[in-house]
């Protein structure tokens, strides 16, 4: 059977043996009743790492995002979101269906929020206006780019929120990628945001979940929203346990993923006709375009698959490749050679 090099996402990882062992040996209780010690251990650890008062374990980042928005907003209000953000584009219209809020998108070129433009988008209360009640930012920014938002820019957004008495929520699904790339602790990056969610299932390589962190009163209300959405757990320690292992052991892997992404990007940049901007590879996501080549994106990806390589189509001409646990330098070299071979035969 042909071995597949799967670069579609960092969510395709397999849990480590230590994670599997932790699941098997987890001490559990009824989490809805607040009696699962492993879940509480994960939530407490997550809160400490983010520098927040408390944490709340969710089955997915999408559920955590939606519960956070529901916690901060009222029906008919407006929230500011990035135009390429996951919460705006890839959560099945949850903002309008669940919170019943109106999203107002803002362009975030190269992972940078224009504070003047954002302030112009804030809607004050008025007879014909929907009040802006939340600002949502994302770091890393754009799931097809993985751009690190500069700390100064994050703090500018938070200052703006404070001036207008609007909370700032961060979808930090890949916050640890941003932390490793910035050579700082995650808690330093999110110090001034009101609440932040991070995924356990991406670069951290755990098989389940995400954790939402923030002030105690926020988490208390978010727990109620989680239950309303059907997200309550019983003996959830089994699925929380690998998250604890991930947070304690996987940071070196994230650094390795970034190194491999740079290697991949530089290698693909050497393929004549392939469009790629290596300077925009901040973390573990590499994006390239076949626009200048005499081949469709579908045909290109099909040929890669024939060589045992999976990449993700992200536009009519572009694809992304994401490095992660299980992808070694030898795999990166194999991918580069495969792309060179495909292009050379056009």
CSV table of C-alpha atoms in Angstrom, one decimal:
chain,number,residue,atom,x,y,z
A,1,UNK,CA,0.0,0.0,0.0
A,2,UNK,CA,1.3,3.4,-1.0
A,3,UNK,CA,2.3,5.7,1.9
A,4,UNK,CA,0.4,8.9,1.8
A,5,UNK,CA,2.1,12.2,2.7
A,6,UNK,CA,-0.9,14.2,3.9
A,7,UNK,CA,-0.3,17.9,3.9
A,8,UNK,CA,-3.9,19.1,3.7
A,9,UNK,CA,-4.0,20.2,7.4
A,10,UNK,CA,-2.4,19.8,10.8
A,11,UNK,CA,-5.6,18.2,12.0
A,12,UNK,CA,-4.8,14.9,10.3
A,13,UNK,CA,-2.2,13.9,12.9
A,14,UNK,CA,-2.3,10.7,14.9
A,15,UNK,CA,-2.0,10.9,18.7
A,16,UNK,CA,1.3,10.0,20.3
A,17,UNK,CA,1.6,6.8,22.4
A,18,UNK,CA,1.8,9.0,25.5
A,19,UNK,CA,-1.6,10.5,24.6
A,20,UNK,CA,-3.1,7.1,24.0
A,21,UNK,CA,-1.8,5.9,27.3
A,22,UNK,CA,-3.2,9.0,29.1
A,23,UNK,CA,-6.7,8.3,27.6
A,24,UNK,CA,-6.6,4.7,28.8
A,25,UNK,CA,-5.6,5.6,32.3
A,26,UNK,CA,-7.6,8.8,32.7
A,27,UNK,CA,-9.4,9.4,36.0
A,28,UNK,CA,-13.0,10.5,35.1
A,29,UNK,CA,-16.2,11.8,36.6
A,30,UNK,CA,-19.4,13.6,35.5
A,31,UNK,CA,-18.2,16.8,33.9
A,32,UNK,CA,-21.6,18.4,33.7
A,33,UNK,CA,-21.7,18.1,37.4
A,34,UNK,CA,-18.2,19.5,37.6
A,35,UNK,CA,-16.7,16.3,38.9
A,36,UNK,CA,-14.3,15.2,36.2
A,37,UNK,CA,-10.8,15.8,37.6
A,38,UNK,CA,-9.0,15.3,34.3
A,39,UNK,CA,-11.1,17.9,32.6
A,40,UNK,CA,-10.5,20.4,35.4
A,41,UNK,CA,-6.8,19.7,35.2
A,42,UNK,CA,-6.8,20.5,31.5
A,43,UNK,CA,-9.0,23.6,32.0
A,44,UNK,CA,-6.7,24.9,34.8
A,45,UNK,CA,-3.6,24.2,32.8
A,46,UNK,CA,-5.0,26.0,29.7
A,47,UNK,CA,-6.0,29.0,31.8
A,48,UNK,CA,-2.5,29.2,33.3
A,49,UNK,CA,-0.8,29.0,29.9
A,50,UNK,CA,-3.1,31.9,28.6
A,51,UNK,CA,-2.8,33.9,31.8
A,52,UNK,CA,-6.5,33.9,32.3
A,53,UNK,CA,-8.7,33.1,35.3
A,54,UNK,CA,-10.4,30.0,34.1
A,55,UNK,CA,-10.9,27.7,31.2
A,56,UNK,CA,-13.6,25.6,29.6
A,57,UNK,CA,-13.1,22.4,27.5
A,58,UNK,CA,-15.0,22.1,24.3
A,59,UNK,CA,-15.2,19.3,21.7
A,60,UNK,CA,-14.1,21.7,18.9
A,61,UNK,CA,-12.9,25.2,18.2
A,62,UNK,CA,-16.0,26.0,16.3
A,63,UNK,CA,-18.2,25.2,19.3
A,64,UNK,CA,-16.0,27.2,21.5
A,65,UNK,CA,-16.1,30.2,19.1
A,66,UNK,CA,-19.8,30.1,18.9
A,67,UNK,CA,-20.3,29.8,22.6
A,68,UNK,CA,-18.0,32.7,23.2
A,69,UNK,CA,-19.9,35.0,20.8
A,70,UNK,CA,-23.2,33.9,22.4
A,71,UNK,CA,-21.8,34.8,25.8
A,72,UNK,CA,-20.7,38.3,24.8
A,73,UNK,CA,-23.6,39.4,22.5
A,74,UNK,CA,-27.3,39.8,22.3
A,75,UNK,CA,-29.5,39.0,19.3
A,76,UNK,CA,-29.5,41.7,16.7
A,77,UNK,CA,-26.1,43.2,17.6
A,78,UNK,CA,-23.1,43.5,15.4
A,79,UNK,CA,-19.6,42.1,15.7
A,80,UNK,CA,-16.4,42.9,13.8
A,81,UNK,CA,-14.7,39.9,12.2
A,82,UNK,CA,-11.8,39.3,9.8
A,83,UNK,CA,-12.8,38.7,6.2
A,84,UNK,CA,-10.7,35.6,6.0
A,85,UNK,CA,-11.4,34.3,9.5
A,86,UNK,CA,-12.6,30.9,10.4
A,87,UNK,CA,-15.5,32.2,12.5
A,88,UNK,CA,-16.8,34.2,9.6
A,89,UNK,CA,-16.3,31.7,6.7
A,90,UNK,CA,-16.2,28.2,8.0
A,91,UNK,CA,-18.6,27.8,10.9
A,92,UNK,CA,-21.8,27.1,8.9
A,93,UNK,CA,-23.3,30.5,9.4
A,94,UNK,CA,-23.2,30.0,13.2
A,95,UNK,CA,-23.0,33.7,13.9
A,96,UNK,CA,-26.4,34.4,12.3
A,97,UNK,CA,-28.0,31.0,13.1
A,98,UNK,CA,-27.0,30.7,16.8
A,99,UNK,CA,-26.1,34.1,18.2
A,100,UNK,CA,-28.2,35.9,15.6
A,101,UNK,CA,-25.7,38.7,15.3
A,102,UNK,CA,-24.7,40.6,12.2
A,103,UNK,CA,-21.0,40.2,11.2
A,104,UNK,CA,-19.2,43.2,9.8
A,105,UNK,CA,-16.0,42.0,8.1
A,106,UNK,CA,-12.7,43.8,7.9
A,107,UNK,CA,-9.8,43.1,5.6
A,108,UNK,CA,-6.7,41.8,7.3
A,109,UNK,CA,-3.9,42.1,4.7
A,110,UNK,CA,-0.8,40.1,5.7
A,111,UNK,CA,-2.3,39.5,9.2
A,112,UNK,CA,-2.5,43.1,10.2
A,113,UNK,CA,-5.6,44.9,11.5
A,114,UNK,CA,-6.0,48.5,10.3
A,115,UNK,CA,-7.1,50.3,13.6
A,116,UNK,CA,-8.4,53.4,11.9
A,117,UNK,CA,-10.6,51.3,9.6
A,118,UNK,CA,-11.7,49.1,12.4
A,119,UNK,CA,-12.8,52.2,14.4
A,120,UNK,CA,-14.7,53.4,11.5
A,121,UNK,CA,-16.6,50.1,11.4
A,122,UNK,CA,-17.8,50.4,15.0
A,123,UNK,CA,-21.5,51.1,15.2
A,124,UNK,CA,-22.8,53.2,18.1
A,125,UNK,CA,-26.3,52.7,19.3
A,126,UNK,CA,-28.9,54.4,17.2
A,127,UNK,CA,-32.5,53.9,16.1
A,128,UNK,CA,-31.3,52.6,12.7
A,129,UNK,CA,-28.1,50.8,13.7
A,130,UNK,CA,-27.0,47.5,15.2
A,131,UNK,CA,-24.7,48.2,18.1
A,132,UNK,CA,-21.2,46.8,17.8
A,133,UNK,CA,-20.8,44.5,20.8
A,134,UNK,CA,-17.7,42.4,20.1
A,135,UNK,CA,-14.5,42.5,18.1
A,136,UNK,CA,-13.2,39.1,17.0
A,137,UNK,CA,-9.6,38.7,15.9
A,138,UNK,CA,-7.6,35.7,14.9
A,139,UNK,CA,-4.0,34.7,15.5
A,140,UNK,CA,-2.5,33.0,13.6
A,141,UNK,CA,-4.5,34.8,10.9
A,142,UNK,CA,-6.1,33.2,7.9
A,143,UNK,CA,-6.2,29.4,7.9
A,144,UNK,CA,-4.7,29.3,4.4
A,145,UNK,CA,-1.8,31.5,5.4
A,146,UNK,CA,-1.0,31.1,9.1
A,147,UNK,CA,0.2,34.8,9.4
A,148,UNK,CA,1.4,35.9,12.8
A,149,UNK,CA,-0.4,39.1,14.0
A,150,UNK,CA,2.2,41.5,15.5
A,151,UNK,CA,1.8,41.9,19.3
A,152,UNK,CA,1.7,45.7,19.0
A,153,UNK,CA,-1.2,45.3,16.5
A,154,UNK,CA,-3.1,43.0,18.9
A,155,UNK,CA,-2.6,45.5,21.7
A,156,UNK,CA,-3.8,48.3,19.5
A,157,UNK,CA,-7.1,46.4,18.8
A,158,UNK,CA,-7.5,45.8,22.6
A,159,UNK,CA,-6.9,49.5,23.3
A,160,UNK,CA,-9.6,50.4,20.7
A,161,UNK,CA,-12.0,47.9,22.4
A,162,UNK,CA,-11.4,49.5,25.8
A,163,UNK,CA,-12.0,53.0,24.4
A,164,UNK,CA,-15.4,51.9,23.1
A,165,UNK,CA,-16.2,49.5,25.9
A,166,UNK,CA,-16.2,46.6,23.5
A,167,UNK,CA,-14.7,43.2,24.5
A,168,UNK,CA,-12.0,41.7,22.2
A,169,UNK,CA,-12.2,37.9,21.6
A,170,UNK,CA,-9.4,36.0,20.0
A,171,UNK,CA,-9.8,32.8,17.9
A,172,UNK,CA,-6.3,31.5,18.8
A,173,UNK,CA,-6.8,28.1,17.3
A,174,UNK,CA,-3.0,28.1,16.4
A,175,UNK,CA,-1.9,30.5,19.1
A,176,UNK,CA,1.0,28.3,20.0
A,177,UNK,CA,2.3,28.5,16.4
A,178,UNK,CA,2.2,32.3,16.8
A,179,UNK,CA,4.0,32.0,20.2
A,180,UNK,CA,6.8,29.8,18.8
A,181,UNK,CA,7.2,32.0,15.7
A,182,UNK,CA,7.4,35.1,17.9
A,183,UNK,CA,9.7,33.5,20.5
A,184,UNK,CA,7.4,34.4,23.4
A,185,UNK,CA,4.9,32.8,25.7
A,186,UNK,CA,1.3,32.6,24.5
A,187,UNK,CA,0.1,34.4,27.7
A,188,UNK,CA,2.2,37.4,26.6
A,189,UNK,CA,0.4,37.5,23.2
A,190,UNK,CA,-3.1,37.3,24.7
A,191,UNK,CA,-2.5,39.4,27.8
A,192,UNK,CA,-4.9,42.2,26.8
A,193,UNK,CA,-7.6,40.2,25.0
A,194,UNK,CA,-10.7,39.5,27.1
A,195,UNK,CA,-11.0,35.9,26.1
A,196,UNK,CA,-9.1,33.4,23.8
A,197,UNK,CA,-9.8,29.9,22.5
A,198,UNK,CA,-7.1,27.6,21.2
A,199,UNK,CA,-7.3,24.2,19.5
A,200,UNK,CA,-5.7,21.0,20.8
A,201,UNK,CA,-6.1,19.2,17.5
A,202,UNK,CA,-3.8,21.2,15.2
A,203,UNK,CA,-0.1,21.7,15.8
A,204,UNK,CA,-0.6,20.2,19.3
A,205,UNK,CA,-1.7,17.0,17.7
A,206,UNK,CA,-4.2,15.9,20.2
A,207,UNK,CA,-7.3,14.0,18.9
A,208,UNK,CA,-9.9,16.0,20.5
A,209,UNK,CA,-11.1,19.5,21.4
A,210,UNK,CA,-10.3,23.1,22.2
A,211,UNK,CA,-10.2,25.2,25.4
A,212,UNK,CA,-11.8,28.6,25.9
A,213,UNK,CA,-10.2,30.8,28.5
A,214,UNK,CA,-11.1,34.1,30.1
A,215,UNK,CA,-12.5,35.7,33.3
A,216,UNK,CA,-14.3,33.5,35.7
A,217,UNK,CA,-17.7,35.2,35.2
A,218,UNK,CA,-17.3,34.9,31.4
A,219,UNK,CA,-16.4,31.2,31.7
A,220,UNK,CA,-19.4,30.6,34.0
A,221,UNK,CA,-21.8,32.0,31.4
A,222,UNK,CA,-20.0,30.3,28.5
A,223,UNK,CA,-20.5,26.9,30.4
A,224,UNK,CA,-24.2,27.6,30.3
A,225,UNK,CA,-24.1,28.4,26.6
A,226,UNK,CA,-22.1,25.2,26.0
A,227,UNK,CA,-24.8,23.2,27.7
A,228,UNK,CA,-27.5,25.0,25.6
A,229,UNK,CA,-25.7,24.0,22.4
A,230,UNK,CA,-25.5,20.3,23.5
A,231,UNK,CA,-21.8,20.5,24.3
A,232,UNK,CA,-22.0,19.1,27.8
A,233,UNK,CA,-19.9,16.0,28.7
A,234,UNK,CA,-20.2,13.3,31.1
A,235,UNK,CA,-17.0,11.2,31.6
A,236,UNK,CA,-14.9,13.5,29.4
A,237,UNK,CA,-11.6,12.9,31.1
A,238,UNK,CA,-10.9,10.3,28.5
A,239,UNK,CA,-10.9,12.9,25.7
A,240,UNK,CA,-9.3,15.7,27.9
A,241,UNK,CA,-6.3,13.6,28.9
A,242,UNK,CA,-4.5,13.7,25.6
A,243,UNK,CA,-4.9,17.5,25.6
A,244,UNK,CA,-2.9,17.7,28.8
A,245,UNK,CA,-0.1,15.6,27.3
A,246,UNK,CA,-0.2,17.8,24.2
A,247,UNK,CA,0.2,21.0,26.2
A,248,UNK,CA,3.1,19.6,28.1
A,249,UNK,CA,5.1,17.9,25.3
A,250,UNK,CA,4.3,19.2,21.8
A,251,UNK,CA,5.9,22.7,21.7
A,252,UNK,CA,9.2,21.3,20.2
A,253,UNK,CA,7.1,19.7,17.5
A,254,UNK,CA,5.6,23.0,16.5
A,255,UNK,CA,9.1,24.5,16.1
A,256,UNK,CA,10.0,21.5,13.9
A,257,UNK,CA,6.9,22.1,11.8
A,258,UNK,CA,7.9,25.7,11.2
A,259,UNK,CA,11.4,24.6,10.1
A,260,UNK,CA,9.9,22.1,7.7
A,261,UNK,CA,7.5,24.7,6.3
A,262,UNK,CA,10.4,27.0,5.5
A,263,UNK,CA,12.3,24.1,3.9
A,264,UNK,CA,9.2,23.3,1.8
A,265,UNK,CA,8.5,26.8,0.8
A,266,UNK,CA,12.1,27.5,-0.3
A,267,UNK,CA,12.1,24.3,-2.3
A,268,UNK,CA,8.8,25.1,-4.0
A,269,UNK,CA,10.0,28.6,-4.7
A,270,UNK,CA,12.7,27.0,-6.9
A,271,UNK,CA,10.1,25.5,-9.2
A,272,UNK,CA,9.9,27.6,-12.3
A,273,UNK,CA,6.3,28.9,-12.9
A,274,UNK,CA,5.0,28.1,-9.4
A,275,UNK,CA,4.0,31.3,-7.5
A,276,UNK,CA,5.0,31.4,-3.9
A,277,UNK,CA,6.0,34.2,-1.5
A,278,UNK,CA,8.3,32.6,1.1
A,279,UNK,CA,8.3,35.8,3.2
A,280,UNK,CA,4.6,35.1,4.0
A,281,UNK,CA,5.4,31.7,5.5
A,282,UNK,CA,5.3,32.6,9.2
A,283,UNK,CA,4.4,29.3,10.7
A,284,UNK,CA,3.5,25.8,9.3
A,285,UNK,CA,1.3,26.8,6.4
A,286,UNK,CA,2.7,27.0,2.8
A,287,UNK,CA,0.5,28.5,0.0
A,288,UNK,CA,1.3,28.4,-3.7
A,289,UNK,CA,-0.4,29.0,-7.0
A,290,UNK,CA,-0.3,27.3,-10.4
A,291,UNK,CA,-1.8,30.3,-12.1
A,292,UNK,CA,1.2,30.8,-14.5
A,293,UNK,CA,1.4,27.1,-15.3
A,294,UNK,CA,-0.5,25.3,-18.1
A,295,UNK,CA,-2.4,23.1,-15.7
A,296,UNK,CA,-5.6,23.3,-13.7
A,297,UNK,CA,-5.4,23.2,-9.9
A,298,UNK,CA,-7.5,20.0,-10.0
A,299,UNK,CA,-5.2,18.3,-12.4
A,300,UNK,CA,-2.2,19.4,-10.4
A,301,UNK,CA,-3.6,18.0,-7.1
A,302,UNK,CA,-4.6,14.8,-8.9
A,303,UNK,CA,-1.1,14.3,-10.1
A,304,UNK,CA,0.3,14.9,-6.6
A,305,UNK,CA,-2.2,12.4,-5.2
A,306,UNK,CA,-1.0,9.8,-7.8
A,307,UNK,CA,2.5,10.3,-6.2
A,308,UNK,CA,1.0,9.7,-2.7
A,309,UNK,CA,0.8,13.4,-1.7
A,310,UNK,CA,-2.3,15.2,-0.5
A,311,UNK,CA,-2.6,19.0,-0.6
A,312,UNK,CA,-5.7,21.2,-0.2
A,313,UNK,CA,-7.2,23.3,-2.9
A,314,UNK,CA,-8.0,26.8,-1.6
A,315,UNK,CA,-8.9,28.7,-4.8
A,316,UNK,CA,-9.3,28.2,-8.5
A,317,UNK,CA,-5.5,28.3,-8.9
A,318,UNK,CA,-4.0,27.9,-5.4
A,319,UNK,CA,-3.3,25.1,-2.9
A,320,UNK,CA,-1.9,24.9,0.7
A,321,UNK,CA,0.4,22.5,2.4
A,322,UNK,CA,0.6,22.2,6.2
A,323,UNK,CA,3.5,20.6,8.1
A,324,UNK,CA,2.8,18.7,11.3
A,325,UNK,CA,3.6,15.7,13.5
A,326,UNK,CA,4.5,12.8,11.2
A,327,UNK,CA,6.0,15.0,8.4
A,328,UNK,CA,9.8,14.7,8.4
A,329,UNK,CA,12.4,16.5,6.4
A,330,UNK,CA,12.6,13.5,4.1
A,331,UNK,CA,8.9,13.8,3.3
A,332,UNK,CA,9.4,17.5,2.5
A,333,UNK,CA,12.2,16.7,0.0
A,334,UNK,CA,10.0,14.0,-1.6
A,335,UNK,CA,7.2,16.6,-2.0
A,336,UNK,CA,9.5,19.1,-3.6
A,337,UNK,CA,10.8,16.5,-6.1
A,338,UNK,CA,7.3,15.4,-6.9
A,339,UNK,CA,6.2,19.0,-7.7
A,340,UNK,CA,9.4,19.5,-9.8
A,341,UNK,CA,8.6,16.4,-11.7
A,342,UNK,CA,5.0,17.4,-12.4
A,343,UNK,CA,5.9,20.9,-13.6
A,344,UNK,CA,8.9,19.6,-15.7
A,345,UNK,CA,6.5,17.5,-17.8
A,346,UNK,CA,4.0,20.3,-18.6
